[in-house]
Coordinates of C-alpha atoms in Angstrom, one line a residue:
M1 CA 108.6 130.9 124.9
N2 CA 107.9 132.3 121.6
A3 CA 110.6 134.8 120.5
S4 CA 109.8 137.1 117.8
P5 CA 111.3 135.7 114.5
E6 CA 114.2 137.3 112.6
I7 CA 113.6 138.4 108.9
A8 CA 116.4 137.5 106.6
V9 CA 117.0 137.8 102.7
R10 CA 118.1 134.9 100.8
A11 CA 121.5 135.3 99.0
A12 CA 121.1 135.2 95.3
P13 CA 124.8 134.7 93.8
P14 CA 125.2 137.4 91.0
Q15 CA 126.9 134.8 88.6
A16 CA 124.0 132.7 89.0
V17 CA 121.6 135.6 88.4
E18 CA 123.4 136.6 85.2
R19 CA 123.9 133.4 84.0
L20 CA 120.0 132.5 84.3
R21 CA 119.4 136.0 82.5
R22 CA 121.3 135.0 79.6
D23 CA 119.5 131.7 79.7
G24 CA 116.3 133.9 78.9
V25 CA 114.9 133.7 82.3
A26 CA 113.2 137.1 83.3
P27 CA 115.3 139.3 85.8
L28 CA 113.1 138.8 88.9
L29 CA 112.5 135.1 88.5
A30 CA 116.5 134.9 87.9
R31 CA 117.1 136.4 91.3
I32 CA 114.2 134.0 92.7
Y33 CA 115.8 131.0 91.3
A34 CA 119.4 132.0 92.3
A35 CA 118.4 132.1 95.6
R36 CA 117.0 128.6 95.7
G37 CA 120.4 127.2 94.1
V38 CA 119.6 127.3 90.5
S39 CA 122.5 128.2 88.4
S40 CA 121.4 127.5 84.7
G41 CA 118.3 127.3 82.9
S42 CA 118.7 123.9 82.0
E43 CA 117.9 123.3 85.8
L44 CA 114.5 124.7 85.2
T45 CA 113.4 122.2 82.5
V46 CA 110.0 120.5 83.2
A47 CA 110.1 118.0 80.3
L48 CA 109.6 114.4 81.2
D49 CA 112.6 113.2 79.2
A50 CA 114.7 115.1 81.7
L51 CA 113.6 112.9 84.5
A52 CA 116.5 110.9 86.1
P53 CA 116.7 107.8 84.2
L54 CA 115.4 104.4 85.4
D55 CA 118.6 102.6 85.2
S56 CA 120.0 104.9 87.8
M57 CA 117.8 103.3 90.6
R58 CA 119.0 100.1 92.3
N59 CA 117.1 97.0 91.6
L60 CA 114.4 98.9 89.5
R61 CA 115.0 96.7 86.4
E62 CA 114.9 93.4 88.6
M63 CA 111.9 94.3 90.3
A64 CA 110.3 95.1 87.0
R65 CA 111.3 91.5 85.6
I66 CA 109.8 89.9 88.7
L67 CA 106.5 91.6 88.3
A68 CA 106.4 90.7 84.5
D69 CA 107.1 87.0 85.4
C70 CA 104.3 87.5 87.9
I71 CA 101.7 88.9 85.4
A72 CA 102.6 86.4 82.6
A73 CA 101.8 83.6 85.2
G74 CA 98.9 84.9 86.8
R75 CA 100.2 85.2 90.2
H76 CA 98.0 87.2 92.7
L77 CA 99.7 90.5 93.9
V78 CA 98.5 92.3 96.9
I79 CA 99.6 95.9 97.4
V80 CA 100.3 96.9 101.2
A81 CA 99.9 100.5 101.5
D82 CA 100.5 103.4 104.0
Y83 CA 97.8 105.5 105.4
D84 CA 98.8 108.8 104.2
A85 CA 98.3 110.7 100.8
D86 CA 101.5 109.6 99.7
G87 CA 100.8 105.9 100.4
A88 CA 97.3 106.3 99.1
T89 CA 98.5 107.8 95.7
A90 CA 101.2 105.2 95.6
C91 CA 98.7 102.5 95.8
A92 CA 96.4 104.1 93.6
V93 CA 99.2 104.5 90.8
G94 CA 100.1 100.8 91.3
L95 CA 96.6 99.5 91.2
R96 CA 95.9 101.5 88.1
A97 CA 98.9 100.6 86.4
L98 CA 99.0 97.0 87.2
R99 CA 95.7 96.5 86.4
A100 CA 95.8 98.1 83.0
F101 CA 98.8 95.6 82.4
G102 CA 96.7 92.8 83.2
A103 CA 97.9 91.9 86.6
R104 CA 95.8 90.0 89.5
V105 CA 96.1 92.7 92.1
D106 CA 94.3 93.7 95.2
Y107 CA 95.5 96.2 98.2
L108 CA 95.4 96.3 101.8
V109 CA 96.1 99.6 104.0
P110 CA 96.5 99.0 107.8
N111 CA 94.1 100.8 109.7
R112 CA 96.2 102.8 111.9
F113 CA 94.1 102.5 115.0
E114 CA 94.2 98.5 114.8
Y115 CA 97.5 97.6 113.1
G116 CA 100.1 100.7 113.2
Y117 CA 102.2 101.4 110.4
G118 CA 104.0 99.4 107.7
L119 CA 104.0 95.6 107.1
T120 CA 103.8 94.0 110.2
P121 CA 103.4 90.4 111.1
E122 CA 99.6 91.0 111.8
I123 CA 99.2 92.6 108.4
V124 CA 101.0 89.8 106.6
R125 CA 98.6 87.3 108.2
L126 CA 95.5 89.3 107.3
A127 CA 96.6 89.6 103.8
H128 CA 97.3 86.0 103.7
A129 CA 93.7 85.0 105.2
R130 CA 92.0 87.6 103.1
F131 CA 93.7 87.1 99.6
R132 CA 96.0 84.1 99.6
P133 CA 98.3 86.3 97.9
D134 CA 101.7 85.1 96.2
V135 CA 103.5 88.6 96.3
L136 CA 103.2 91.5 98.5
V137 CA 104.1 94.8 97.0
T138 CA 104.6 97.5 99.7
V139 CA 104.2 101.2 99.0
D140 CA 105.7 104.0 100.9
N141 CA 106.8 101.4 103.7
G142 CA 108.3 98.2 104.2
I143 CA 112.1 99.3 104.6
A144 CA 111.9 98.7 108.4
S145 CA 109.4 95.7 108.4
F146 CA 111.9 93.2 109.4
E147 CA 109.5 91.1 111.3
G148 CA 106.6 91.5 108.8
V149 CA 108.9 90.2 106.0
A150 CA 110.1 87.3 107.9
E151 CA 106.5 86.3 108.8
A152 CA 105.7 86.6 104.9
N153 CA 108.8 84.3 104.2
R154 CA 107.5 82.0 106.7
L155 CA 104.1 81.6 104.8
G156 CA 105.8 81.6 101.5
I157 CA 104.8 84.8 100.2
A158 CA 107.4 86.9 98.3
V159 CA 107.8 90.5 99.3
L160 CA 108.7 93.3 97.0
I161 CA 109.5 96.4 98.9
T162 CA 109.0 99.9 97.4
D163 CA 109.8 102.9 99.8
H164 CA 111.6 106.0 100.3
H165 CA 112.2 106.1 104.0
L166 CA 115.8 105.9 105.5
P167 CA 116.8 102.5 106.2
A168 CA 118.3 101.2 109.4
G169 CA 121.7 99.6 109.5
R170 CA 120.3 96.3 107.8
L171 CA 117.7 95.8 105.4
P172 CA 114.8 93.2 105.6
A173 CA 115.3 89.6 103.9
A174 CA 112.8 90.6 100.8
T175 CA 112.8 89.2 97.4
C176 CA 113.5 92.7 96.0
I177 CA 114.0 96.1 97.6
V178 CA 113.6 99.5 95.5
N179 CA 114.5 102.5 97.6
P180 CA 116.3 105.4 96.4
N181 CA 117.7 106.0 100.0
Q182 CA 119.2 102.3 100.3
P183 CA 122.7 101.9 100.3
G184 CA 124.4 101.6 96.8
C185 CA 121.6 103.5 95.0
A186 CA 122.9 105.8 92.7
F187 CA 119.5 107.6 91.9
P188 CA 120.0 111.3 92.1
S189 CA 117.0 112.5 93.5
K190 CA 117.0 111.3 97.3
N191 CA 113.6 113.3 98.0
L192 CA 111.4 111.1 95.7
A193 CA 108.2 110.5 97.6
G194 CA 107.1 106.9 97.8
V195 CA 104.6 107.5 95.0
G196 CA 107.5 108.8 92.6
V197 CA 109.0 105.4 93.4
M198 CA 105.9 103.5 92.3
F199 CA 105.7 105.6 89.2
Y200 CA 109.2 104.6 88.6
L201 CA 108.8 101.0 89.1
V202 CA 105.4 100.9 86.7
A203 CA 107.4 102.9 84.0
A204 CA 110.3 100.2 84.2
L205 CA 107.6 97.4 84.3
R206 CA 106.1 98.9 81.1
A207 CA 109.4 98.9 79.5
E208 CA 110.0 95.1 80.5
L209 CA 106.5 94.1 79.2
R210 CA 107.3 96.2 75.9
A211 CA 110.4 94.4 75.4
R212 CA 108.4 91.2 75.8
R213 CA 106.0 92.4 73.1
W214 CA 103.1 92.3 75.6
F215 CA 101.2 94.7 73.8
A216 CA 101.5 93.3 70.6
G217 CA 97.8 92.3 70.8
P218 CA 94.5 94.4 70.6
A219 CA 94.8 95.8 74.2
P220 CA 96.5 99.3 73.7
E221 CA 99.8 100.2 75.7
P222 CA 98.6 102.2 78.7
N223 CA 99.8 105.8 78.8
L224 CA 101.4 106.3 82.3
A225 CA 101.5 110.0 82.1
D226 CA 97.6 109.8 82.9
L227 CA 99.2 108.8 86.5
L228 CA 101.0 112.1 86.8
P229 CA 98.3 114.1 88.5
L230 CA 98.6 111.4 91.4
V231 CA 102.1 111.5 91.4
A232 CA 102.0 115.5 91.9
L233 CA 99.5 114.9 94.6
G234 CA 101.5 112.5 96.6
T235 CA 104.8 114.3 96.1
V236 CA 103.5 117.6 97.4
A237 CA 101.3 116.0 100.2
D238 CA 104.2 114.1 101.4
V239 CA 106.1 117.3 101.8
V240 CA 109.4 116.0 100.4
G241 CA 111.9 118.4 98.8
L242 CA 111.1 119.7 95.8
D243 CA 114.4 119.2 93.7
A244 CA 114.8 119.4 89.8
N245 CA 113.2 115.8 89.4
N246 CA 110.2 116.1 91.8
R247 CA 109.6 119.6 90.3
I248 CA 109.4 118.1 86.8
L249 CA 106.7 115.5 88.3
V250 CA 104.8 118.1 89.8
H251 CA 104.7 120.3 86.9
Q252 CA 103.4 117.6 84.7
G253 CA 100.9 116.5 86.9
L254 CA 99.6 120.1 87.3
A255 CA 99.6 120.7 83.9
R256 CA 97.3 117.6 83.3
I257 CA 95.1 118.7 86.3
R258 CA 94.5 122.2 84.7
A259 CA 93.4 120.6 81.7
G260 CA 91.1 118.4 83.2
A261 CA 93.0 115.2 82.2
M262 CA 92.7 113.4 85.8
A263 CA 91.0 110.6 87.4
P264 CA 87.2 111.1 88.5
G265 CA 88.3 111.1 92.1
M266 CA 90.6 114.1 91.9
A267 CA 88.5 116.1 90.1
A268 CA 85.5 115.3 92.6
L269 CA 88.0 116.4 95.3
F270 CA 88.6 119.7 93.6
E271 CA 84.7 120.0 93.3
A272 CA 84.2 119.1 96.7
A273 CA 86.8 121.7 98.1
G274 CA 85.1 124.5 95.9
R275 CA 88.4 124.8 93.8
H276 CA 88.5 125.2 90.0
H277 CA 91.0 122.9 88.7
A278 CA 92.1 124.9 85.8
R279 CA 93.7 127.0 88.2
A280 CA 95.4 124.5 90.2
A281 CA 98.6 125.2 92.0
A282 CA 101.2 122.9 94.2
H283 CA 99.5 124.8 97.0
D284 CA 95.9 123.3 96.4
L285 CA 97.7 119.6 96.4
G286 CA 99.2 120.3 99.7
F287 CA 96.6 122.3 101.6
V288 CA 93.3 121.6 99.7
V289 CA 93.1 118.0 97.9
G290 CA 95.8 116.4 100.1
P291 CA 94.2 117.1 103.5
R292 CA 91.0 115.6 102.2
V293 CA 92.5 112.3 101.2
N294 CA 94.7 112.2 104.4
A295 CA 91.6 112.8 106.5
A296 CA 90.5 109.2 105.8
G297 CA 93.6 107.8 107.2
R298 CA 93.7 110.2 110.1
L299 CA 90.1 109.7 111.4
T300 CA 88.6 106.3 109.9
D301 CA 90.2 104.1 107.1
M302 CA 92.7 105.2 104.1
S303 CA 90.6 102.6 102.1
L304 CA 88.1 105.3 101.5
G305 CA 90.8 107.8 100.2
I306 CA 92.2 105.0 98.0
E307 CA 88.8 104.0 96.4
C308 CA 88.3 107.9 95.6
L309 CA 91.4 107.9 93.8
V310 CA 91.1 104.7 91.6
T311 CA 87.2 104.5 90.9
G312 CA 86.4 105.2 87.2
D313 CA 82.9 106.0 88.2
P314 CA 82.1 109.8 88.4
G315 CA 79.2 109.5 90.6
R316 CA 81.0 107.2 93.0
A317 CA 83.9 109.5 93.2
R318 CA 81.6 112.6 94.1
A319 CA 80.0 110.5 96.8
I320 CA 83.3 109.6 98.2
A321 CA 84.7 113.0 97.9
G322 CA 81.8 114.3 99.7
E323 CA 82.5 111.8 102.7
L324 CA 86.2 112.9 102.7
D325 CA 85.5 116.5 102.7
A326 CA 83.2 116.0 105.7
L327 CA 85.8 114.0 107.4
N328 CA 88.0 116.9 106.7
R329 CA 86.2 119.5 108.4
Q330 CA 85.8 117.2 111.4
R331 CA 89.5 116.6 111.4
R332 CA 89.8 120.5 111.4
E333 CA 87.9 120.6 114.6
V334 CA 89.7 118.0 116.3
E335 CA 93.0 119.5 115.5
L336 CA 92.0 122.9 116.7
A337 CA 90.9 121.5 120.2
M338 CA 94.0 119.7 120.4
Q339 CA 96.5 122.6 119.4
N340 CA 94.6 124.6 122.1
E341 CA 95.2 122.1 124.7
A342 CA 99.0 122.2 123.7
L343 CA 99.3 125.8 123.7
A344 CA 97.6 125.9 127.3
A345 CA 100.0 123.5 128.5
L346 CA 103.1 125.5 127.2
E347 CA 101.7 128.7 128.3
S348 CA 104.0 128.7 131.5
M349 CA 107.0 127.7 129.7
A350 CA 109.9 130.3 129.6
P351 CA 112.0 131.3 126.4
G352 CA 114.8 128.7 126.3
E353 CA 113.5 126.7 128.9
A354 CA 113.0 123.8 126.6
W355 CA 115.2 122.9 123.4
S356 CA 112.5 120.4 122.3
L357 CA 108.8 119.7 122.7
S358 CA 107.4 116.2 123.7
L359 CA 103.5 116.6 124.3
F360 CA 100.8 114.2 125.5
D361 CA 97.4 114.3 126.5
P362 CA 95.3 111.1 127.1
G363 CA 92.4 112.5 125.3
W364 CA 94.3 113.2 122.0
H365 CA 93.4 111.5 118.8
Q366 CA 96.5 109.3 117.3
G367 CA 95.4 110.3 113.7
V368 CA 96.0 114.0 114.4
V369 CA 99.0 114.1 116.6
G370 CA 101.3 114.8 113.6
L371 CA 99.3 118.0 112.5
V372 CA 99.4 119.5 116.0
A373 CA 103.1 118.6 116.2
G374 CA 103.9 120.7 113.0
R375 CA 101.7 123.5 114.3
I376 CA 103.5 123.6 117.4
K377 CA 106.8 123.4 115.9
E378 CA 105.8 126.2 113.7
R379 CA 104.9 128.6 116.6
F380 CA 107.8 127.7 118.7
H381 CA 110.5 126.5 116.6
R382 CA 111.4 123.6 118.4
P383 CA 111.6 119.8 117.4
T384 CA 108.1 118.6 118.5
I385 CA 106.6 115.3 118.9
A386 CA 103.0 114.9 119.8
F387 CA 101.8 111.7 121.3
A388 CA 98.4 109.8 121.8
R389 CA 97.2 106.5 123.2
A390 CA 97.5 103.9 120.8
G391 CA 95.9 100.9 123.0
G392 CA 97.8 98.1 124.9
G393 CA 99.6 100.4 127.0
E394 CA 101.3 102.1 124.0
L395 CA 101.7 105.8 122.8
R396 CA 102.1 106.6 119.3
G397 CA 103.8 109.8 118.3
S398 CA 104.5 111.7 115.5
G399 CA 107.3 114.5 115.1
R400 CA 108.2 117.5 113.1
S401 CA 111.7 119.0 113.2
I402 CA 113.3 122.3 112.2
P403 CA 116.5 123.0 110.2
G404 CA 119.8 121.6 111.5
F405 CA 118.1 118.7 113.7
H406 CA 117.8 115.3 111.8
L407 CA 114.5 113.8 113.7
R408 CA 115.1 110.2 112.5
D409 CA 118.8 110.4 113.6
A410 CA 117.9 112.0 116.8
L411 CA 115.4 109.1 117.6
D412 CA 118.1 106.6 116.6
R413 CA 120.8 108.2 118.9
V414 CA 117.9 108.1 122.0
A415 CA 117.4 104.2 120.9
V416 CA 121.1 103.4 121.1
R417 CA 121.6 105.2 124.5
Q418 CA 118.4 103.9 126.1
P419 CA 117.7 100.5 124.6
G420 CA 114.0 99.1 124.8
L421 CA 112.9 102.8 125.3
I422 CA 111.4 103.1 122.0
V423 CA 109.3 100.2 120.6
R424 CA 109.8 101.3 117.1
F425 CA 110.6 104.3 114.9
G426 CA 111.2 105.5 111.6
G427 CA 111.0 108.6 109.2
H428 CA 113.2 111.3 107.7
A429 CA 115.1 114.4 108.7
A430 CA 112.0 116.7 109.2
A431 CA 109.4 114.2 110.2
A432 CA 109.4 111.0 112.2
G433 CA 106.8 108.5 114.1
L434 CA 107.7 106.3 117.3
T435 CA 106.0 104.1 119.7
L436 CA 106.5 104.1 123.2
Q437 CA 105.1 102.4 126.5
E438 CA 103.1 104.9 128.2
P439 CA 105.0 104.7 131.5
D440 CA 108.1 105.5 129.3
F441 CA 106.9 108.9 128.1
A442 CA 108.8 111.1 131.0
R443 CA 111.9 109.3 130.3
F444 CA 111.8 109.8 126.5
R445 CA 110.8 113.5 126.9
D446 CA 114.2 113.8 129.0
A447 CA 116.2 111.6 126.5
F448 CA 114.9 113.5 123.5
E449 CA 115.5 117.0 125.1
D450 CA 119.2 115.7 125.8
A451 CA 119.5 114.8 122.0
A452 CA 118.4 118.2 121.2
R453 CA 120.7 120.2 123.3
E454 CA 123.4 118.1 122.0
R455 CA 122.7 118.7 118.2
L456 CA 121.2 122.4 118.3
T457 CA 122.8 125.7 118.9
P458 CA 121.1 128.7 120.5
A459 CA 121.1 130.2 116.9
D460 CA 119.0 127.1 115.6
L461 CA 116.5 128.0 117.8
L462 CA 115.7 131.5 116.5
R463 CA 112.9 131.2 113.9
V464 CA 114.0 133.0 110.5
I465 CA 111.7 134.0 108.1
E466 CA 113.7 134.2 104.8
T467 CA 112.5 136.4 102.1
D468 CA 113.7 137.4 98.5
G469 CA 114.4 141.1 99.6
G470 CA 112.2 143.7 98.2
L471 CA 110.1 144.7 95.2
A472 CA 110.2 148.1 93.5
D473 CA 107.2 150.1 92.9
A474 CA 107.2 149.0 89.1
E475 CA 107.3 145.2 90.2
L476 CA 104.5 145.5 92.6
T477 CA 101.8 144.6 89.9
L478 CA 99.4 141.8 88.9
D479 CA 102.0 140.7 85.9
T480 CA 104.5 140.1 88.9
A481 CA 101.9 137.8 90.7
A482 CA 101.3 136.1 87.4
L483 CA 105.0 135.3 86.9
F484 CA 104.7 133.0 90.1
E485 CA 101.3 131.3 89.6
N486 CA 102.2 128.4 87.7
G487 CA 105.7 127.7 89.1
V488 CA 106.3 124.5 91.3
W489 CA 106.9 125.9 94.9
G490 CA 107.2 124.0 98.2
Q491 CA 109.5 122.1 100.4
G492 CA 113.0 122.9 99.8
F493 CA 111.9 125.1 96.9
P494 CA 109.9 127.8 98.9
P495 CA 107.4 130.1 97.3
P496 CA 108.5 133.9 96.5
R497 CA 108.3 136.0 99.7
F498 CA 109.1 139.5 99.8
C499 CA 109.6 142.2 102.5
D500 CA 108.8 146.0 102.3
E501 CA 107.7 148.8 104.7
F502 CA 104.2 150.4 104.1
E503 CA 101.8 152.8 105.7
V504 CA 98.5 151.6 106.7
V505 CA 95.7 153.5 105.2
A506 CA 92.7 151.7 106.5
Q507 CA 92.0 148.1 107.7
R508 CA 89.2 145.9 108.7
L509 CA 88.2 142.8 110.0
V510 CA 86.9 140.4 107.6
G511 CA 85.3 136.7 107.8
G512 CA 85.5 137.2 111.4
N513 CA 89.2 136.2 111.6
H514 CA 91.3 137.9 108.7
R515 CA 92.6 141.5 108.6
R516 CA 92.1 143.5 105.3
L517 CA 94.4 146.4 104.8
S518 CA 94.9 149.3 102.3
L519 CA 98.6 150.0 102.2
R520 CA 100.5 153.0 100.6
R521 CA 104.3 153.4 100.0
G522 CA 104.6 156.9 98.5
A523 CA 102.2 157.3 95.4
L524 CA 101.9 153.5 95.3
G525 CA 98.6 151.9 97.0
V526 CA 97.9 148.2 97.2
E527 CA 95.3 146.0 99.0
A528 CA 96.5 143.3 101.4
I529 CA 95.3 140.6 103.7
R530 CA 96.5 138.7 106.6
F531 CA 94.7 135.4 106.9
R532 CA 93.7 134.0 110.6
H533 CA 95.2 137.2 112.1
P534 CA 92.5 139.3 113.7
D535 CA 94.6 141.7 115.8
P536 CA 94.9 145.3 114.5
A537 CA 98.1 146.2 112.3
P538 CA 100.4 149.1 113.4
A539 CA 100.0 152.4 111.3
R540 CA 103.3 151.6 109.7
L541 CA 104.6 148.2 109.3
R542 CA 107.4 146.0 107.8
A543 CA 105.6 143.0 106.0
V544 CA 106.6 139.7 104.7
Y545 CA 104.0 139.0 101.8
A546 CA 103.5 137.4 98.8
P547 CA 102.0 139.3 95.7
V548 CA 99.1 137.1 94.5
A549 CA 96.3 137.8 91.7
N550 CA 93.1 138.2 93.8
E551 CA 90.1 137.2 91.6
H552 CA 86.6 138.7 92.3
G553 CA 83.5 139.2 90.2
G554 CA 85.6 137.9 87.2
T555 CA 88.1 140.4 87.5
R556 CA 91.9 139.8 88.7
S557 CA 93.6 142.6 90.9
L558 CA 96.9 142.4 92.8
Q559 CA 96.8 141.5 96.4
L560 CA 99.6 141.3 99.1
N561 CA 99.0 138.2 101.4
I562 CA 100.8 139.1 104.5
E563 CA 102.6 136.3 106.6
H564 CA 104.1 138.3 109.2
W565 CA 104.7 141.9 110.2
V566 CA 106.4 144.2 112.8

C-alpha cells in the first residue's frame, strides 16, 4: 500500500526573499527562510530579550506569587512529572530552579506500566503517602486530570498545573493553571513545550522573588540561563513546532551546550553517545540525547533519566548515562522487532484500502508503541495508532498523524460518537495517546477509520517530500553545508533539503546497511551516502539530499546525505 512519494519544491515568496536579502541575510538562506514563512530579518533574532514576554501567559504571575508564598512559608512542594523527555527536562528545570530559590521540593514521576499517564488519583495518593506534600506541581501533564485534581483537593493538597497539551471543554478544579493553550491565554507561542512552560514559570518566580528582595542576602541570584540546555533538549525531543520563540530557546540552549556550559548529566549523555558537544545541533538533541533520556521512561522508570539531568556529580552522571545508553540499545532492538511485525501484518494490504492504521499485537511493549506508530506513519503516510496490553484488560495506544489530520480532534470525535469506547485520551494535532478495553479494539479501529475518511482527502494520503529546489554547481560546496550547521531546524521549520539529478559514477555498500556513492554532474564530482538503504542506486538518479560537512581524519569535506531517489 506504499505509493511512491511526490517531490515538490517549497514556494519562496520573492518579496520575502528580497526583504531578507536587504536585511543582510545571505541569498541562499534568504530563499530557505522565505520558504518557511519568514519575511524579515527581525524574525530570525536569537536574543533572549526577544522572547515572548512573561505577562502574555495567562496566570503566570499568579502562580509565581503562589510559589513565592510557598517558599517563604517553607511549604513542601512535589513536582509530578511525565515519563518522556519533555516531562523529564521540565521536572529537572523545576527542581534545579526551585532548589536554587530555597524551596522544599521533591518529585514523583509515574511509572507508565503501573500508573499510566498524568496526575491520576492513584498518583495523588502515592504522593500523599510518600511525601505528605502541601502542593503538587504538574509538569507536561495535568490539563485533563479532573479526577486526580479532585482527589488532591479532597486530601487538602493544592494543585498547580503547568502543561501545554490541548484542554478539553472544561478545566480541572486546580488552584492555578498555566498552559499557553488554555482558553483566554494570549501567549503567542502555542507550540511551547512543557519544559518551555516550566522555564517561563521559574523566570516569573525569580522576578517575583527579586521584587520581594529574596536575593538581598549572601546567596547569589540563580542564573536561569544555565537551564537553557535542558529547555532546548525537551523542546526538540518533544517535536513541538519550532516557531520563532522556540527557535530562540533552542538556539540559546545549543550555544551553551557547544561551549560546554551544561549540567554534568547532559555532558555525560553526549559522551555516552560518542558525540562531541562542541558540534551539537538540534538533530543531536532529537535523535541522540533525547532517545537516551526517553529510553528510561519507555523501558523502566523515568526517575533514572531525571536523576541524570539533575545530579551535580559528574561521576554519577556518567554512570547513569551509561545505563541510559544501554537501555536505548535495548529499546532499538525491541522497536525493530515490533516494526517488522507491524510491516508483516500490513504486507497484504492494497494501496487505498485503509485511510488510517490501528495496530495491535499481544506481545508488543507499551513503552515503544509510539515509536512504532511513527515509523509506520512515515512509511505509509497514514494516521497510525499502535496498541499494547497495559494490564487489567486495557490497551494503551500511541498515535502519530499526517498533515491535515488533527489526531486529538479525531479521537474526540470518536469519543463523542461512541461514548465509553475510549477510556481516556489526550494529545496534540500530530501525536496523541489513548486507552481502550481490549475487546473494543476492532470497534475502535473501524470508528477511527470512519473519522479518517471523513476528514482526509485522497490528496492528503499522497506523501509529499518538500524540497528547496536545486543547487547550482557553485553552491554545492562545503561553505554551503556550513551555512546550515548551526541553524535551528526541526518540526515546523524543516532543515534545508534539495533535489537534483546526478550520474552515479561508483557505489558500494558500507557498514552492512548504507549505500555510499560517487556522483557527477557535468564537471562536478561529489560524494554521497544513503543511510539504512543497502539497495543499489540506478545509473542516473534524481536525489533529495542535504549537503553536510563530513569529518574524517581531522578534515572536513562536502557530502550529500541522500534521503530519497528516483
